[in-house]
mmCIF file of C-alpha atoms in Angstrom:
data_model
loop_
_atom_site.group_PDB
_atom_site.id
_atom_site.type_symbol
_atom_site.label_atom_id
_atom_site.label_comp_id
_atom_site.label_asym_id
_atom_site.label_seq_id
_atom_site.Cartn_x
_atom_site.Cartn_y
_atom_site.Cartn_z
ATOM 1 C CA MET A 1 180.092 160.888 83.941
ATOM 2 C CA MET A 2 176.500 160.940 85.317
ATOM 3 C CA GLU A 3 174.934 164.260 84.641
ATOM 4 C CA ALA A 4 173.676 166.730 87.358
ATOM 5 C CA ILE A 5 169.834 165.108 87.826
ATOM 6 C CA GLY A 6 168.684 166.564 90.990
ATOM 7 C CA PHE A 7 169.443 164.546 93.571
ATOM 8 C CA ASP A 8 167.727 165.133 97.036
ATOM 9 C CA PHE A 9 169.720 163.755 99.963
ATOM 10 C CA SER A 10 167.981 165.778 102.955
ATOM 11 C CA VAL A 11 166.830 163.569 105.676
ATOM 12 C CA GLY A 12 163.191 163.312 105.662
ATOM 13 C CA GLU A 13 161.104 163.236 108.636
ATOM 14 C CA ASP A 14 159.975 159.715 108.104
ATOM 15 C CA GLN A 15 163.896 158.561 107.562
ATOM 16 C CA GLN A 16 164.507 160.258 111.044
ATOM 17 C CA LEU A 17 161.400 158.607 112.720
ATOM 18 C CA VAL A 18 162.407 154.779 110.844
ATOM 19 C CA GLY A 19 166.248 155.396 111.740
ATOM 20 C CA GLN A 20 165.174 156.538 115.475
ATOM 21 C CA MET A 21 163.056 153.541 115.996
ATOM 22 C CA ALA A 22 165.660 151.190 114.636
ATOM 23 C CA ARG A 23 168.014 152.653 116.799
ATOM 24 C CA ASP A 24 166.458 152.007 120.172
ATOM 25 C CA PHE A 25 165.392 148.744 119.043
ATOM 26 C CA ALA A 26 168.842 147.840 118.504
ATOM 27 C CA GLU A 27 170.399 149.188 121.784
ATOM 28 C CA LYS A 28 167.357 147.837 123.782
ATOM 29 C CA HIS A 29 166.860 144.052 122.236
ATOM 30 C CA ILE A 30 169.951 143.258 120.270
ATOM 31 C CA ARG A 31 173.138 144.904 122.250
ATOM 32 C CA PRO A 32 172.680 143.008 125.200
ATOM 33 C CA HIS A 33 172.814 139.743 123.419
ATOM 34 C CA VAL A 34 175.361 140.216 120.669
ATOM 35 C CA MET A 35 178.465 137.981 121.840
ATOM 36 C CA GLU A 36 176.260 135.356 122.777
ATOM 37 C CA TRP A 37 174.527 134.956 119.866
ATOM 38 C CA ASP A 38 177.721 135.523 117.819
ATOM 39 C CA GLU A 39 179.667 132.318 120.615
ATOM 40 C CA ALA A 40 176.483 130.005 120.405
ATOM 41 C CA GLN A 41 176.124 131.022 116.641
ATOM 42 C CA TYR A 42 172.460 131.165 117.644
ATOM 43 C CA PHE A 43 169.649 132.858 115.016
ATOM 44 C CA PRO A 44 167.252 134.863 117.207
ATOM 45 C CA ARG A 45 164.249 134.587 115.154
ATOM 46 C CA TYR A 46 162.089 135.833 117.519
ATOM 47 C CA VAL A 47 163.552 139.135 117.200
ATOM 48 C CA PHE A 48 162.719 139.569 114.007
ATOM 49 C CA LYS A 49 158.947 138.616 114.811
ATOM 50 C CA GLN A 50 159.880 141.778 116.761
ATOM 51 C CA LEU A 51 161.158 143.940 113.903
ATOM 52 C CA ALA A 52 158.268 142.810 112.062
ATOM 53 C CA GLU A 53 156.153 144.441 114.625
ATOM 54 C CA LEU A 54 157.503 147.726 114.026
ATOM 55 C CA GLY A 55 157.067 147.244 110.026
ATOM 56 C CA MET A 56 161.026 146.433 109.233
ATOM 57 C CA MET A 57 160.607 143.019 107.478
ATOM 58 C CA SER A 58 158.630 144.574 104.876
ATOM 59 C CA VAL A 59 160.097 148.000 104.729
ATOM 60 C CA VAL A 60 159.246 148.916 100.987
ATOM 61 C CA VAL A 61 156.858 146.526 100.294
ATOM 62 C CA PRO A 62 153.435 148.689 99.517
ATOM 63 C CA ALA A 63 150.571 148.812 102.097
ATOM 64 C CA GLU A 64 148.158 147.072 99.856
ATOM 65 C CA TYR A 65 150.087 144.113 100.437
ATOM 66 C CA GLY A 66 150.413 144.571 104.251
ATOM 67 C CA GLY A 67 154.286 146.529 103.938
ATOM 68 C CA SER A 68 155.370 149.504 105.389
ATOM 69 C CA GLY A 69 155.305 151.461 102.045
ATOM 70 C CA PHE A 70 158.433 153.340 102.727
ATOM 71 C CA GLY A 71 161.432 153.839 100.215
ATOM 72 C CA TYR A 72 165.159 152.711 99.616
ATOM 73 C CA LEU A 73 166.374 155.778 101.672
ATOM 74 C CA GLU A 74 164.302 154.920 104.798
ATOM 75 C CA TYR A 75 165.134 150.909 104.278
ATOM 76 C CA ALA A 76 169.213 151.877 103.865
ATOM 77 C CA THR A 77 168.624 153.734 107.140
ATOM 78 C CA VAL A 78 167.062 150.724 109.175
ATOM 79 C CA ILE A 79 169.804 148.392 107.988
ATOM 80 C CA GLN A 80 172.746 150.678 109.165
ATOM 81 C CA GLU A 81 170.943 151.353 112.344
ATOM 82 C CA ILE A 82 170.478 147.811 113.380
ATOM 83 C CA ALA A 83 174.144 146.853 111.538
ATOM 84 C CA LYS A 84 176.055 149.422 113.867
ATOM 85 C CA VAL A 85 175.109 147.070 116.504
ATOM 86 C CA CYS A 86 175.101 143.324 114.994
ATOM 87 C CA GLY A 87 176.043 143.110 111.194
ATOM 88 C CA SER A 88 174.397 139.410 111.888
ATOM 89 C CA ILE A 89 170.970 140.644 112.261
ATOM 90 C CA GLY A 90 171.325 143.043 109.334
ATOM 91 C CA LEU A 91 172.596 140.549 107.508
ATOM 92 C CA SER A 92 169.082 138.508 108.121
ATOM 93 C CA LEU A 93 166.906 141.450 107.319
ATOM 94 C CA ALA A 94 168.816 142.572 104.567
ATOM 95 C CA ALA A 95 168.488 139.216 102.446
ATOM 96 C CA HIS A 96 164.668 138.558 103.886
ATOM 97 C CA ASN A 97 163.838 142.064 102.577
ATOM 98 C CA SER A 98 165.810 142.876 99.410
ATOM 99 C CA LEU A 99 165.377 139.696 97.834
ATOM 100 C CA CYS A 100 163.184 136.912 98.914
ATOM 101 C CA THR A 101 160.578 139.783 99.767
ATOM 102 C CA GLY A 102 162.061 141.806 96.930
ATOM 103 C CA HIS A 103 162.131 139.383 94.425
ATOM 104 C CA ILE A 104 157.839 138.278 94.918
ATOM 105 C CA LEU A 105 157.247 142.653 95.176
ATOM 106 C CA THR A 106 159.095 142.837 91.547
ATOM 107 C CA PHE A 107 158.223 139.872 89.452
ATOM 108 C CA GLY A 108 155.028 138.325 91.068
ATOM 109 C CA ASN A 109 151.746 138.632 89.555
ATOM 110 C CA GLU A 110 148.934 140.255 91.596
ATOM 111 C CA GLU A 111 147.542 136.635 93.226
ATOM 112 C CA GLN A 112 151.473 135.948 94.116
ATOM 113 C CA LYS A 113 151.868 139.268 95.618
ATOM 114 C CA HIS A 114 148.331 138.770 97.830
ATOM 115 C CA ARG A 115 149.360 135.343 98.655
ATOM 116 C CA TRP A 116 153.040 135.567 100.055
ATOM 117 C CA LEU A 117 153.599 139.184 100.715
ATOM 118 C CA PRO A 118 151.648 139.898 103.622
ATOM 119 C CA LYS A 119 152.639 136.750 105.437
ATOM 120 C CA LEU A 120 156.890 137.891 104.772
ATOM 121 C CA ALA A 121 155.479 141.177 106.152
ATOM 122 C CA THR A 122 154.156 139.707 109.630
ATOM 123 C CA LEU A 123 157.215 137.117 109.622
ATOM 124 C CA GLU A 124 154.685 134.352 109.762
ATOM 125 C CA TYR A 125 156.791 133.320 106.418
ATOM 126 C CA LEU A 126 160.792 134.123 107.210
ATOM 127 C CA GLY A 127 162.186 134.252 103.530
ATOM 128 C CA ALA A 128 165.337 133.082 101.656
ATOM 129 C CA TRP A 129 166.647 133.035 97.957
ATOM 130 C CA GLY A 130 168.489 130.751 96.189
ATOM 131 C CA LEU A 131 170.867 131.397 93.507
ATOM 132 C CA THR A 132 174.647 130.113 94.636
ATOM 133 C CA GLU A 133 175.590 126.374 94.249
ATOM 134 C CA ALA A 134 178.536 124.689 95.196
ATOM 135 C CA ASN A 135 180.052 125.001 91.914
ATOM 136 C CA THR A 136 178.612 127.724 90.759
ATOM 137 C CA GLY A 137 178.863 130.598 92.722
ATOM 138 C CA SER A 138 179.403 133.725 90.295
ATOM 139 C CA ASP A 139 179.224 131.818 87.560
ATOM 140 C CA ALA A 140 175.564 131.100 87.963
ATOM 141 C CA MET A 141 174.204 130.198 84.491
ATOM 142 C CA ARG A 142 175.779 127.040 84.669
ATOM 143 C CA MET A 143 173.666 125.736 87.958
ATOM 144 C CA ASN A 144 172.839 122.267 88.132
ATOM 145 C CA THR A 145 169.789 122.211 90.128
ATOM 146 C CA THR A 146 167.053 121.582 87.775
ATOM 147 C CA ALA A 147 163.239 122.072 87.028
ATOM 148 C CA VAL A 148 161.350 119.664 84.950
ATOM 149 C CA LEU A 149 157.715 120.630 84.167
ATOM 150 C CA ASP A 150 155.461 117.314 84.687
ATOM 151 C CA GLY A 151 151.919 117.980 84.014
ATOM 152 C CA HIS A 152 151.212 120.781 86.891
ATOM 153 C CA HIS A 153 154.120 120.619 89.314
ATOM 154 C CA TYR A 154 157.713 121.235 88.279
ATOM 155 C CA ILE A 155 160.199 118.786 89.874
ATOM 156 C CA VAL A 156 163.371 120.027 90.851
ATOM 157 C CA ASN A 157 166.484 118.127 91.958
ATOM 158 C CA GLY A 158 169.600 119.808 93.306
ATOM 159 C CA SER A 159 170.729 122.186 95.849
ATOM 160 C CA LYS A 160 171.947 125.780 96.958
ATOM 161 C CA ASN A 161 174.602 126.761 98.978
ATOM 162 C CA TRP A 162 175.401 129.972 101.203
ATOM 163 C CA ILE A 163 171.506 130.581 101.533
ATOM 164 C CA THR A 164 170.736 133.008 104.334
ATOM 165 C CA HIS A 165 167.767 131.265 106.348
ATOM 166 C CA GLY A 166 168.586 128.077 103.904
ATOM 167 C CA LYS A 167 166.978 125.914 106.842
ATOM 168 C CA SER A 168 164.681 128.336 109.215
ATOM 169 C CA GLY A 169 163.255 130.121 106.054
ATOM 170 C CA ASP A 170 159.458 129.077 105.790
ATOM 171 C CA LEU A 171 159.490 130.213 101.912
ATOM 172 C CA ALA A 172 162.515 130.541 99.094
ATOM 173 C CA VAL A 173 162.536 132.168 95.876
ATOM 174 C CA VAL A 174 164.920 129.379 94.436
ATOM 175 C CA MET A 175 166.830 130.100 91.014
ATOM 176 C CA VAL A 176 166.340 126.388 88.873
ATOM 177 C CA ARG A 177 167.667 125.363 84.903
ATOM 178 C CA THR A 178 164.362 124.952 82.828
ATOM 179 C CA GLY A 179 166.664 125.293 79.852
ATOM 180 C CA GLU A 180 170.331 124.601 78.580
ATOM 181 C CA LYS A 181 173.156 125.044 80.644
ATOM 182 C CA GLY A 182 174.626 127.926 80.569
ATOM 183 C CA GLU A 183 172.308 130.316 78.352
ATOM 184 C CA SER A 184 170.318 133.170 80.487
ATOM 185 C CA LYS A 185 167.295 132.623 79.499
ATOM 186 C CA GLY A 186 167.503 128.459 80.626
ATOM 187 C CA ILE A 187 166.851 129.712 84.479
ATOM 188 C CA SER A 188 163.915 130.549 85.927
ATOM 189 C CA ALA A 189 162.437 131.615 89.353
ATOM 190 C CA LEU A 190 159.881 129.204 91.434
ATOM 191 C CA VAL A 191 158.508 129.905 95.099
ATOM 192 C CA ILE A 192 158.676 126.897 97.215
ATOM 193 C CA GLU A 193 157.473 126.708 100.711
ATOM 194 C CA ARG A 194 158.638 124.634 103.409
ATOM 195 C CA GLY A 195 156.849 121.787 103.870
ATOM 196 C CA THR A 196 156.795 120.940 100.433
ATOM 197 C CA PRO A 197 157.883 116.990 100.381
ATOM 198 C CA GLY A 198 161.790 117.073 98.856
ATOM 199 C CA PHE A 199 162.887 120.131 100.494
ATOM 200 C CA ALA A 200 165.008 119.870 102.758
ATOM 201 C CA ALA A 201 167.942 122.015 104.807
ATOM 202 C CA GLY A 202 171.390 120.727 104.604
ATOM 203 C CA LYS A 203 174.980 121.696 106.161
ATOM 204 C CA LYS A 204 174.868 124.879 108.495
ATOM 205 C CA GLU A 205 178.500 126.549 107.486
ATOM 206 C CA ASN A 206 180.453 127.745 110.744
ATOM 207 C CA LYS A 207 181.590 131.224 109.514
ATOM 208 C CA LEU A 208 184.193 133.715 110.722
ATOM 209 C CA GLY A 209 181.475 136.600 111.210
ATOM 210 C CA MET A 210 177.594 136.917 110.632
ATOM 211 C CA ARG A 211 177.552 133.860 112.983
ATOM 212 C CA ALA A 212 174.192 134.963 114.600
ATOM 213 C CA SER A 213 172.681 135.175 110.803
ATOM 214 C CA GLU A 214 171.978 131.375 109.764
ATOM 215 C CA THR A 215 173.527 130.173 106.447
ATOM 216 C CA THR A 216 172.783 126.738 104.964
ATOM 217 C CA GLU A 217 172.344 124.794 102.035
ATOM 218 C CA MET A 218 168.662 123.689 100.782
ATOM 219 C CA ILE A 219 168.586 120.690 99.033
ATOM 220 C CA PHE A 220 165.900 119.545 97.130
ATOM 221 C CA ASP A 221 165.084 115.704 95.904
ATOM 222 C CA ASN A 222 162.066 115.013 93.146
ATOM 223 C CA CYS A 223 160.694 118.337 95.074
ATOM 224 C CA ARG A 224 156.672 118.794 93.159
ATOM 225 C CA VAL A 225 156.045 122.523 92.901
ATOM 226 C CA PRO A 226 153.058 123.827 91.574
ATOM 227 C CA LYS A 227 153.434 125.468 88.302
ATOM 228 C CA GLU A 228 151.866 128.775 89.708
ATOM 229 C CA ASN A 229 154.701 129.347 92.007
ATOM 230 C CA LEU A 230 156.403 130.148 88.843
ATOM 231 C CA LEU A 231 157.614 133.849 88.909
ATOM 232 C CA GLY A 232 157.102 135.882 85.742
ATOM 233 C CA ASN A 233 157.307 133.278 82.732
ATOM 234 C CA GLU A 234 159.888 130.022 82.297
ATOM 235 C CA GLY A 235 163.336 131.352 81.300
ATOM 236 C CA GLU A 236 163.227 134.422 82.541
ATOM 237 C CA GLY A 237 164.856 133.947 86.169
ATOM 238 C CA PHE A 238 168.162 134.760 85.679
ATOM 239 C CA LYS A 239 167.209 138.403 84.407
ATOM 240 C CA GLN A 240 164.856 138.392 87.206
ATOM 241 C CA ALA A 241 167.712 137.630 89.787
ATOM 242 C CA MET A 242 170.492 140.147 88.141
ATOM 243 C CA LYS A 243 167.344 143.337 88.957
ATOM 244 C CA VAL A 244 166.915 141.695 92.492
ATOM 245 C CA LEU A 245 170.472 142.005 93.258
ATOM 246 C CA ASP A 246 170.462 145.869 92.117
ATOM 247 C CA GLY A 247 168.601 145.998 95.226
ATOM 248 C CA GLY A 248 170.546 143.651 97.141
ATOM 249 C CA ARG A 249 173.616 145.087 96.373
ATOM 250 C CA ILE A 250 172.207 148.274 97.778
ATOM 251 C CA SER A 251 171.241 146.519 101.524
ATOM 252 C CA ILE A 252 174.740 145.055 101.549
ATOM 253 C CA ALA A 253 175.977 149.085 100.846
ATOM 254 C CA ALA A 254 173.758 150.491 103.790
ATOM 255 C CA LEU A 255 174.611 147.040 105.681
ATOM 256 C CA SER A 256 178.567 147.180 104.934
ATOM 257 C CA LEU A 257 177.977 151.114 106.433
ATOM 258 C CA GLY A 258 176.328 150.519 109.088
ATOM 259 C CA ILE A 259 178.997 148.413 110.542
ATOM 260 C CA ALA A 260 181.739 150.739 109.463
ATOM 261 C CA LYS A 261 180.074 153.585 111.687
ATOM 262 C CA GLY A 262 180.099 151.077 114.351
ATOM 263 C CA ALA A 263 183.596 150.321 114.027
ATOM 264 C CA TYR A 264 184.472 154.136 113.852
ATOM 265 C CA GLU A 265 182.133 155.231 116.851
ATOM 266 C CA ALA A 266 183.800 152.604 118.926
ATOM 267 C CA ALA A 267 186.909 153.502 118.156
ATOM 268 C CA LEU A 268 186.778 157.467 118.096
ATOM 269 C CA ALA A 269 185.172 156.939 121.651
ATOM 270 C CA TYR A 270 187.940 154.786 122.830
ATOM 271 C CA SER A 271 190.501 157.168 121.731
ATOM 272 C CA LYS A 272 189.142 159.869 123.575
ATOM 273 C CA GLU A 273 189.063 157.895 126.395
ATOM 274 C CA ARG A 274 192.478 155.520 126.107
ATOM 275 C CA ASN A 275 195.398 157.937 127.670
ATOM 276 C CA GLN A 276 199.286 157.217 127.030
ATOM 277 C CA PHE A 277 201.834 159.343 127.590
ATOM 278 C CA GLY A 278 199.701 161.495 129.456
ATOM 279 C CA GLN A 279 197.350 162.445 127.156
ATOM 280 C CA PRO A 280 194.155 160.688 125.159
ATOM 281 C CA ILE A 281 195.636 158.891 122.197
ATOM 282 C CA ALA A 282 193.430 160.990 119.888
ATOM 283 C CA SER A 283 195.715 163.798 120.444
ATOM 284 C CA PHE A 284 198.521 161.914 118.398
ATOM 285 C CA GLN A 285 198.952 162.385 114.962
ATOM 286 C CA GLY A 286 199.146 158.712 113.980
ATOM 287 C CA ILE A 287 195.328 158.090 115.482
ATOM 288 C CA SER A 288 193.815 161.287 114.559
ATOM 289 C CA PHE A 289 194.541 160.996 110.717
ATOM 290 C CA LYS A 290 193.147 157.105 110.865
ATOM 291 C CA LEU A 291 189.995 158.784 112.167
ATOM 292 C CA ALA A 292 190.401 161.273 109.505
ATOM 293 C CA ASP A 293 190.373 158.957 106.690
ATOM 294 C CA MET A 294 187.704 156.631 108.724
ATOM 295 C CA ALA A 295 185.199 159.498 108.762
ATOM 296 C CA THR A 296 185.759 160.514 104.714
ATOM 297 C CA GLU A 297 185.511 157.358 103.980
ATOM 298 C CA ILE A 298 182.055 156.673 105.879
ATOM 299 C CA GLU A 299 180.927 159.723 104.025
ATOM 300 C CA ALA A 300 182.059 158.982 100.943
ATOM 301 C CA ALA A 301 180.313 155.632 101.182
ATOM 302 C CA GLU A 302 177.128 157.161 102.215
ATOM 303 C CA LEU A 303 177.154 159.826 99.188
ATOM 304 C CA LEU A 304 176.789 156.474 96.728
ATOM 305 C CA LEU A 305 174.381 155.080 98.575
ATOM 306 C CA MET A 306 172.007 157.601 98.873
ATOM 307 C CA GLN A 307 172.314 158.279 95.204
ATOM 308 C CA ALA A 308 171.483 154.842 94.650
ATOM 309 C CA CYS A 309 168.556 154.990 97.002
ATOM 310 C CA ASP A 310 167.446 157.990 95.283
ATOM 311 C CA LEU A 311 167.850 156.127 91.806
ATOM 312 C CA LYS A 312 165.959 152.968 92.898
ATOM 313 C CA ASN A 313 163.244 155.169 94.325
ATOM 314 C CA ARG A 314 162.770 157.146 91.115
ATOM 315 C CA ARG A 315 162.487 153.821 89.156
ATOM 316 C CA GLN A 316 165.755 154.889 87.282
ATOM 317 C CA PRO A 317 168.562 152.292 86.262
ATOM 318 C CA VAL A 318 170.223 151.653 88.865
ATOM 319 C CA THR A 319 172.837 148.940 87.948
ATOM 320 C CA LYS A 320 175.977 150.665 88.138
ATOM 321 C CA GLN A 321 175.538 152.826 90.775
ATOM 322 C CA ALA A 322 174.183 149.787 93.135
ATOM 323 C CA ALA A 323 177.604 148.539 92.185
ATOM 324 C CA MET A 324 179.681 150.942 93.209
ATOM 325 C CA ALA A 325 177.902 151.505 96.505
ATOM 326 C CA LYS A 326 178.353 147.990 97.761
ATOM 327 C CA TYR A 327 181.670 147.797 96.095
ATOM 328 C CA TYR A 328 182.763 150.975 97.737
ATOM 329 C CA ALA A 329 181.032 150.773 101.210
ATOM 330 C CA SER A 330 182.270 146.588 101.440
ATOM 331 C CA GLU A 331 185.894 147.544 100.766
ATOM 332 C CA VAL A 332 185.544 150.561 103.487
ATOM 333 C CA ALA A 333 184.083 148.706 105.842
ATOM 334 C CA VAL A 334 186.871 146.215 105.834
ATOM 335 C CA LYS A 335 189.398 149.234 106.365
ATOM 336 C CA ILE A 336 187.332 150.783 109.008
ATOM 337 C CA ALA A 337 187.158 147.540 110.930
ATOM 338 C CA ASN A 338 190.995 146.978 110.885
ATOM 339 C CA ASP A 339 191.659 150.645 111.615
ATOM 340 C CA ALA A 340 189.283 149.894 114.480
ATOM 341 C CA VAL A 341 191.173 147.045 116.190
ATOM 342 C CA GLN A 342 194.370 149.236 115.597
ATOM 343 C CA ILE A 343 193.612 151.784 117.326
ATOM 344 C CA PHE A 344 191.910 149.573 119.997
ATOM 345 C CA GLY A 345 195.517 147.811 120.103
ATOM 346 C CA GLY A 346 195.663 144.611 121.892
ATOM 347 C CA TYR A 347 192.034 145.074 123.536
ATOM 348 C CA GLY A 348 190.805 145.074 119.887
ATOM 349 C CA TYR A 349 191.841 141.839 119.655
ATOM 350 C CA THR A 350 189.672 140.379 122.194
ATOM 351 C CA LYS A 351 186.205 139.736 122.656
ATOM 352 C CA ASP A 352 185.563 142.224 125.420
ATOM 353 C CA PHE A 353 185.982 145.116 122.651
ATOM 354 C CA PRO A 354 183.192 145.376 119.951
ATOM 355 C CA VAL A 355 185.727 145.910 117.034
ATOM 356 C CA GLU A 356 186.659 142.146 116.705
ATOM 357 C CA LYS A 357 183.280 141.301 115.656
ATOM 358 C CA PHE A 358 183.186 144.649 113.312
ATOM 359 C CA TYR A 359 186.687 142.944 111.919
ATOM 360 C CA ARG A 360 185.077 139.559 111.325
ATOM 361 C CA ASP A 361 181.922 140.875 110.158
ATOM 362 C CA ALA A 362 182.884 143.055 107.676
ATOM 363 C CA LYS A 363 184.600 140.498 105.095
ATOM 364 C CA LEU A 364 181.209 138.976 104.190
ATOM 365 C CA CYS A 365 180.239 141.766 102.741
ATOM 366 C CA THR A 366 182.986 141.867 100.052
ATOM 367 C CA ILE A 367 181.891 138.584 99.210
ATOM 368 C CA GLY A 368 177.917 138.105 99.356
ATOM 369 C CA GLU A 369 175.585 139.302 96.662
ATOM 370 C CA GLY A 370 178.723 139.514 94.026
ATOM 371 C CA THR A 371 182.129 140.010 95.062
ATOM 372 C CA SER A 372 184.230 142.882 94.820
ATOM 373 C CA GLU A 373 185.669 141.632 91.739
ATOM 374 C CA ILE A 374 182.226 140.741 90.232
ATOM 375 C CA GLN A 375 181.127 144.688 90.988
ATOM 376 C CA LYS A 376 184.223 145.979 89.306
ATOM 377 C CA ILE A 377 183.304 143.895 86.094
ATOM 378 C CA VAL A 378 179.674 145.403 86.641
ATOM 379 C CA ILE A 379 180.590 148.673 86.776
ATOM 380 C CA ALA A 380 183.263 148.476 84.064
ATOM 381 C CA ARG A 381 180.723 146.846 81.726
ATOM 382 C CA GLU A 382 178.378 149.755 82.369
ATOM 383 C CA ALA A 383 181.141 152.625 81.896
ATOM 384 C CA LEU A 384 182.211 151.142 78.503
ATOM 385 C CA ARG A 385 178.337 151.017 77.522
ATOM 386 C CA GLY A 386 178.078 154.470 78.736
ATOM 387 C CA GLY A 387 175.963 154.097 81.360
#
């Protein structure tokens, strides 16, 4: 068990202000278009430019690099408020902030950070992050994408799959194999800018949910990348990626929690309005007990998330807590969305009401940035070593 180390979960003024700003933005600029974007699989890049103007595309980036300079509690609040309205926008927000921007912020040198972070903050550059391949999902150390040093350039060949912003992204942090397959020290991280010859987008996925968040292949065909685009040292890419995923899992926990809250709030309101047998369905124990479970699970998921955010803010080890928060919150999101559809009954199965979209969007949270099964491996490993 973790020792008590003085967690402070009080909501600060910055967190309140950022949350209100994100909530207002989502109601005005996102909610009116949610189903339109979902049905058309339309990726609304202009919305992220608007979010960038509010500082939400660089929430934890220090001001010296053009960012907002907030902590992870504020960041998690932003994602939650956006995801309560649209999981797709929340997912893209998380991928840009935590993965691409987060990787450069954490492992880039000063020249690299000053070169790329201000552009990511203003959305002059939309960010992508490439780890997964068609045949190496969880088994990332056996990736097939290679980078061979040729003078002052790396020659990159291969492809990445399931990449958020794989087509629209202007800059991608890509994990490549520079050593032997299966060796953790055989992987390196390169920053590759759109427009580099040999870098192209491939197939766009037709997804169950998160349909307004673009997911495509990235293809590299003798792509020449300057040596100075290497993040850290050669062979450090896998270790870097695992640390980046700690922060990414916090963002997916926040995304999951936002979806869960959105589904719960919709179900709660509907249960008070929908009358059967002469009374609101909320008055029936079968419904009220579902609502009680939903509310409790949301509280528990939020506490796990806040704990992970607090540890991250204080630069403490967060691998186990991030995995716990991501695992629990994502599974809770699926359960709560399912219960919300049940409370709505037949209406919940139609696209005229919001819960069917929460139901579709939630499932991705148990898969992306490490499946629930991978989170259990991480948690068990940390627990067994006494973490």
